[in-house]
């Protein structure tokens, strides 16, 4: 994302909001790109790339507050969008306690790099993505005569955004994320076809768990399901695998936020 273009658009939008009657405003401009490659049994099954752009804006006027969002970032469309947002806000219930933070709190922002973005992301090629997805499945090929199908995937995401507040705040955030995984199905007894998988993710490509280990774990998890039988209904302690901790915590944090 080219900083001058998006910041200029953000400040232009703030100016339009002020000219339209907003006393204060806050807005964010975001862009993301996601690429994914899926292989099934050594052949490409799906290639997908998507890019998204969006803007959200909060309007503060006459003791009232409203929030709006759009994916159309053309100025001619934004002008009408912002005017409508400001015009609609006075019809809402008064909310005197909803206001922007004191601008004094913006001073002394830390400059620490949280290393959320991989600086090498733009060097990743289409060939690299396909090779990584294909290699995951290749590690399992021929390892068990009961194999029915092996699906492997690799994906990466780059996200960037700017946050502007009319009383002086300007913020920028950039992040990357990579993930790969393997899903295995096997021929079990009595026509059963147990499935198992293993996925890993990381912000930096070099921190992604080794492909061979990921594939090996997916195969082992599937093999462990072979020969399972139904047990009698009972009340029993439930054990969660440690890899489920992240998913469990996300659900709790989602409610709290």
Tab-separated table of C-alpha atoms in Angstrom:
chain	number	residue	atom	x	y	z
A	1	UNK	CA	0.000	0.000	0.000
A	2	UNK	CA	1.453	3.364	-1.013
A	3	UNK	CA	1.264	5.550	2.054
A	4	UNK	CA	0.861	8.907	0.325
A	5	UNK	CA	-2.121	7.753	-1.761
A	6	UNK	CA	-4.097	6.276	1.128
A	7	UNK	CA	-3.263	8.961	3.649
A	8	UNK	CA	-4.251	11.633	1.132
A	9	UNK	CA	-7.555	9.814	0.611
A	10	UNK	CA	-8.088	9.565	4.369
A	11	UNK	CA	-7.478	13.257	4.996
A	12	UNK	CA	-9.677	14.121	2.019
A	13	UNK	CA	-12.485	12.016	3.526
A	14	UNK	CA	-12.078	13.734	6.897
A	15	UNK	CA	-12.299	17.113	5.210
A	16	UNK	CA	-15.473	16.068	3.392
A	17	UNK	CA	-17.000	14.884	6.668
A	18	UNK	CA	-16.233	18.228	8.291
A	19	UNK	CA	-17.629	20.163	5.317
A	20	UNK	CA	-20.764	17.985	5.412
A	21	UNK	CA	-21.445	18.945	9.034
A	22	UNK	CA	-19.574	16.413	11.180
A	23	UNK	CA	-18.004	17.946	14.270
A	24	UNK	CA	-15.462	15.117	14.599
A	25	UNK	CA	-14.659	11.868	12.815
A	26	UNK	CA	-12.471	8.773	12.902
A	27	UNK	CA	-11.762	6.523	9.941
A	28	UNK	CA	-9.766	3.566	8.772
A	29	UNK	CA	-8.621	2.480	5.308
A	30	UNK	CA	-7.685	-1.171	4.892
A	31	UNK	CA	-6.326	-3.360	2.116
A	32	UNK	CA	-5.650	-7.095	2.151
A	33	UNK	CA	-4.448	-9.700	-0.333
A	34	UNK	CA	-4.850	-13.426	0.160
A	35	UNK	CA	-3.441	-16.202	-2.057
A	36	UNK	CA	-4.115	-19.912	-1.563
A	37	UNK	CA	-3.093	-23.075	-3.412
A	38	UNK	CA	-4.708	-26.494	-2.933
A	39	UNK	CA	-3.410	-29.839	-4.222
A	40	UNK	CA	-5.262	-33.152	-4.152
A	41	UNK	CA	-3.335	-36.364	-4.771
A	42	UNK	CA	-0.445	-34.510	-6.405
A	43	UNK	CA	-2.558	-32.379	-8.754
A	44	UNK	CA	-3.640	-28.755	-8.513
A	45	UNK	CA	-7.255	-28.602	-7.338
A	46	UNK	CA	-7.720	-24.900	-6.644
A	47	UNK	CA	-5.831	-21.622	-7.018
A	48	UNK	CA	-7.372	-18.551	-5.436
A	49	UNK	CA	-6.322	-14.930	-5.072
A	50	UNK	CA	-8.422	-12.124	-3.612
A	51	UNK	CA	-7.779	-8.459	-2.872
A	52	UNK	CA	-10.060	-6.333	-0.730
A	53	UNK	CA	-10.162	-2.616	0.034
A	54	UNK	CA	-12.464	-0.879	2.465
A	55	UNK	CA	-13.066	2.262	4.492
A	56	UNK	CA	-14.987	2.721	7.719
A	57	UNK	CA	-15.832	6.095	9.228
A	58	UNK	CA	-17.266	7.127	12.594
A	59	UNK	CA	-19.258	10.372	12.695
A	60	UNK	CA	-19.597	12.486	15.845
A	61	UNK	CA	-22.051	15.375	15.611
A	62	UNK	CA	-24.758	17.066	17.735
A	63	UNK	CA	-24.088	14.709	20.640
A	64	UNK	CA	-24.697	11.674	18.463
A	65	UNK	CA	-22.530	8.933	16.981
A	66	UNK	CA	-22.768	6.599	13.981
A	67	UNK	CA	-20.451	4.262	12.125
A	68	UNK	CA	-20.439	3.378	8.408
A	69	UNK	CA	-18.357	1.295	5.999
A	70	UNK	CA	-17.894	0.869	2.243
A	71	UNK	CA	-15.780	-1.054	-0.267
A	72	UNK	CA	-16.105	1.604	-2.984
A	73	UNK	CA	-13.139	3.943	-2.532
A	74	UNK	CA	-13.724	6.112	-5.593
A	75	UNK	CA	-13.947	9.753	-4.559
A	76	UNK	CA	-17.197	10.353	-6.433
A	77	UNK	CA	-18.797	7.486	-4.476
A	78	UNK	CA	-17.193	8.413	-1.162
A	79	UNK	CA	-18.485	11.970	-1.388
A	80	UNK	CA	-22.098	10.780	-1.449
A	81	UNK	CA	-21.380	8.054	1.113
A	82	UNK	CA	-19.930	10.544	3.613
A	83	UNK	CA	-22.702	13.094	3.069
A	84	UNK	CA	-25.349	10.427	3.708
A	85	UNK	CA	-23.490	9.265	6.835
A	86	UNK	CA	-23.452	12.769	8.294
A	87	UNK	CA	-27.072	13.480	7.327
A	88	UNK	CA	-28.341	10.300	8.997
A	89	UNK	CA	-26.478	10.717	12.299
A	90	UNK	CA	-28.746	13.440	13.828
A	91	UNK	CA	-31.706	11.029	13.599
A	92	UNK	CA	-30.093	8.694	16.147
A	93	UNK	CA	-30.521	8.773	19.917
A	94	UNK	CA	-28.214	11.184	21.735
A	95	UNK	CA	-25.108	9.537	23.142
A	96	UNK	CA	-23.238	12.259	25.087
A	97	UNK	CA	-20.720	9.815	26.573
A	98	UNK	CA	-19.554	8.629	23.168
A	99	UNK	CA	-16.638	10.851	22.218
A	100	UNK	CA	-13.088	10.731	20.888
A	101	UNK	CA	-10.176	10.134	23.218
A	102	UNK	CA	-8.276	13.129	24.572
A	103	UNK	CA	-5.612	14.083	22.010
A	104	UNK	CA	-3.058	14.278	24.840
A	105	UNK	CA	-3.165	10.496	24.958
A	106	UNK	CA	-1.712	10.310	21.444
A	107	UNK	CA	1.583	11.832	22.527
A	108	UNK	CA	4.606	9.612	23.032
A	109	UNK	CA	3.394	6.707	20.942
A	110	UNK	CA	5.879	3.804	21.209
A	111	UNK	CA	7.919	3.090	18.076
A	112	UNK	CA	8.566	-0.560	18.917
A	113	UNK	CA	8.430	-2.863	15.900
A	114	UNK	CA	6.167	-5.770	16.867
A	115	UNK	CA	7.393	-7.712	13.806
A	116	UNK	CA	3.853	-8.401	12.609
A	117	UNK	CA	4.924	-8.230	8.950
A	118	UNK	CA	7.413	-10.405	7.072
A	119	UNK	CA	9.660	-8.091	5.023
A	120	UNK	CA	10.330	-10.966	2.585
A	121	UNK	CA	6.680	-11.523	1.712
A	122	UNK	CA	6.877	-9.741	-1.656
A	123	UNK	CA	9.603	-12.183	-2.761
A	124	UNK	CA	7.212	-15.152	-2.580
A	125	UNK	CA	6.357	-16.261	-6.140
A	126	UNK	CA	3.473	-18.266	-7.610
A	127	UNK	CA	5.910	-21.128	-8.216
A	128	UNK	CA	7.005	-21.067	-4.559
A	129	UNK	CA	3.401	-21.329	-3.393
A	130	UNK	CA	2.609	-24.262	-5.659
A	131	UNK	CA	5.790	-26.121	-4.746
A	132	UNK	CA	5.091	-25.741	-1.015
A	133	UNK	CA	1.522	-27.021	-1.366
A	134	UNK	CA	2.578	-29.949	-3.565
A	135	UNK	CA	5.511	-30.964	-1.341
A	136	UNK	CA	3.258	-31.405	1.701
A	137	UNK	CA	1.305	-34.164	-0.018
A	138	UNK	CA	4.418	-35.747	-1.521
A	139	UNK	CA	5.765	-36.560	1.956
A	140	UNK	CA	2.794	-38.893	2.546
A	141	UNK	CA	2.583	-40.583	-0.855
A	142	UNK	CA	3.146	-44.355	-0.571
A	143	UNK	CA	3.516	-44.281	3.236
A	144	UNK	CA	0.399	-46.398	3.898
A	145	UNK	CA	-1.455	-48.834	1.617
A	146	UNK	CA	-4.785	-47.769	3.120
A	147	UNK	CA	-4.521	-44.171	1.820
A	148	UNK	CA	-7.506	-42.959	-0.187
A	149	UNK	CA	-6.746	-39.300	-0.724
A	150	UNK	CA	-4.326	-36.580	0.404
A	151	UNK	CA	-5.170	-32.879	0.194
A	152	UNK	CA	-2.485	-30.269	0.894
A	153	UNK	CA	-2.594	-26.490	0.892
A	154	UNK	CA	-0.516	-23.340	1.329
A	155	UNK	CA	-1.795	-19.793	1.751
A	156	UNK	CA	-0.463	-16.358	2.605
A	157	UNK	CA	-2.039	-13.053	3.536
A	158	UNK	CA	-0.768	-9.471	3.561
A	159	UNK	CA	-2.827	-6.793	5.316
A	160	UNK	CA	-2.203	-3.081	5.681
A	161	UNK	CA	-4.246	-0.224	7.072
A	162	UNK	CA	-4.292	3.396	8.216
A	163	UNK	CA	-6.268	4.889	11.091
A	164	UNK	CA	-6.964	8.628	11.235
A	165	UNK	CA	-8.794	10.629	13.903
A	166	UNK	CA	-9.798	14.234	13.323
A	167	UNK	CA	-8.259	15.489	16.570
A	168	UNK	CA	-4.744	14.462	15.623
A	169	UNK	CA	-4.147	10.704	15.631
A	170	UNK	CA	-2.476	8.918	12.713
A	171	UNK	CA	-1.651	5.213	12.855
A	172	UNK	CA	-0.373	2.559	10.462
A	173	UNK	CA	-0.446	-1.228	10.785
A	174	UNK	CA	0.985	-3.898	8.482
A	175	UNK	CA	0.879	-7.650	8.992
A	176	UNK	CA	1.448	-10.944	7.197
A	177	UNK	CA	0.306	-14.494	7.864
A	178	UNK	CA	1.216	-17.855	6.317
A	179	UNK	CA	-0.420	-21.232	6.780
A	180	UNK	CA	-0.111	-24.725	5.385
A	181	UNK	CA	-1.834	-27.996	6.083
A	182	UNK	CA	-2.547	-31.572	5.074
A	183	UNK	CA	-5.794	-33.561	5.197
A	184	UNK	CA	-5.718	-37.362	4.861
A	185	UNK	CA	-8.445	-39.951	4.345
A	186	UNK	CA	-7.894	-43.720	4.699
A	187	UNK	CA	-9.817	-46.927	4.083
A	188	UNK	CA	-10.818	-48.409	7.408
A	189	UNK	CA	-12.740	-51.459	8.455
A	190	UNK	CA	-16.464	-52.000	7.769
A	191	UNK	CA	-16.463	-49.349	5.051
A	192	UNK	CA	-15.370	-46.573	7.401
A	193	UNK	CA	-13.100	-43.878	6.000
A	194	UNK	CA	-11.487	-41.964	8.867
A	195	UNK	CA	-9.941	-38.576	8.164
A	196	UNK	CA	-7.230	-36.596	9.934
A	197	UNK	CA	-5.420	-33.344	9.389
A	198	UNK	CA	-2.740	-30.999	10.645
A	199	UNK	CA	-2.418	-27.255	9.987
A	200	UNK	CA	0.094	-24.677	11.137
A	201	UNK	CA	0.396	-20.906	10.757
A	202	UNK	CA	2.986	-18.180	11.384
A	203	UNK	CA	3.504	-14.467	10.716
A	204	UNK	CA	6.931	-15.076	9.165
A	205	UNK	CA	7.502	-17.745	6.543
A	206	UNK	CA	10.734	-18.895	8.150
A	207	UNK	CA	8.818	-19.620	11.385
A	208	UNK	CA	6.297	-21.940	9.703
A	209	UNK	CA	6.572	-25.512	11.008
A	210	UNK	CA	8.562	-27.776	8.677
A	211	UNK	CA	6.455	-29.286	5.879
A	212	UNK	CA	7.642	-32.833	6.509
A	213	UNK	CA	6.643	-32.673	10.182
A	214	UNK	CA	3.220	-31.237	9.297
A	215	UNK	CA	2.561	-34.022	6.791
A	216	UNK	CA	3.838	-36.748	9.116
A	217	UNK	CA	1.591	-35.558	11.937
A	218	UNK	CA	-1.445	-35.482	9.632
A	219	UNK	CA	-0.805	-39.093	8.610
A	220	UNK	CA	-0.260	-40.219	12.214
A	221	UNK	CA	-3.472	-38.525	13.389
A	222	UNK	CA	-5.414	-40.378	10.688
A	223	UNK	CA	-3.773	-43.719	11.460
A	224	UNK	CA	-4.692	-43.265	15.125
A	225	UNK	CA	-8.372	-43.182	14.133
A	226	UNK	CA	-8.224	-46.592	12.481
A	227	UNK	CA	-10.168	-49.315	14.289
A	228	UNK	CA	-12.200	-46.952	16.470
A	229	UNK	CA	-15.385	-48.393	17.940
A	230	UNK	CA	-18.424	-46.800	19.517
A	231	UNK	CA	-18.531	-46.832	23.312
A	232	UNK	CA	-21.473	-46.780	25.708
A	233	UNK	CA	-22.971	-43.389	26.513
A	234	UNK	CA	-21.364	-41.981	29.666
A	235	UNK	CA	-20.345	-38.800	31.451
A	236	UNK	CA	-16.563	-38.596	31.162
A	237	UNK	CA	-13.763	-36.042	31.538
A	238	UNK	CA	-12.942	-34.311	28.252
A	239	UNK	CA	-9.331	-33.980	27.161
A	240	UNK	CA	-8.368	-31.201	24.745
A	241	UNK	CA	-5.282	-31.515	22.573
A	242	UNK	CA	-2.925	-28.571	23.130
A	243	UNK	CA	-3.340	-27.446	19.498
A	244	UNK	CA	-6.979	-26.610	20.318
A	245	UNK	CA	-5.978	-24.009	22.912
A	246	UNK	CA	-5.824	-21.170	20.371
A	247	UNK	CA	-9.289	-21.906	19.000
A	248	UNK	CA	-10.693	-22.212	22.519
A	249	UNK	CA	-9.203	-18.873	23.621
A	250	UNK	CA	-10.360	-17.092	20.437
A	251	UNK	CA	-13.961	-17.917	21.299
A	252	UNK	CA	-13.551	-16.511	24.806
A	253	UNK	CA	-11.752	-13.362	23.610
A	254	UNK	CA	-14.360	-12.837	20.907
A	255	UNK	CA	-17.103	-12.618	23.535
A	256	UNK	CA	-15.054	-10.384	25.853
A	257	UNK	CA	-14.245	-7.912	23.060
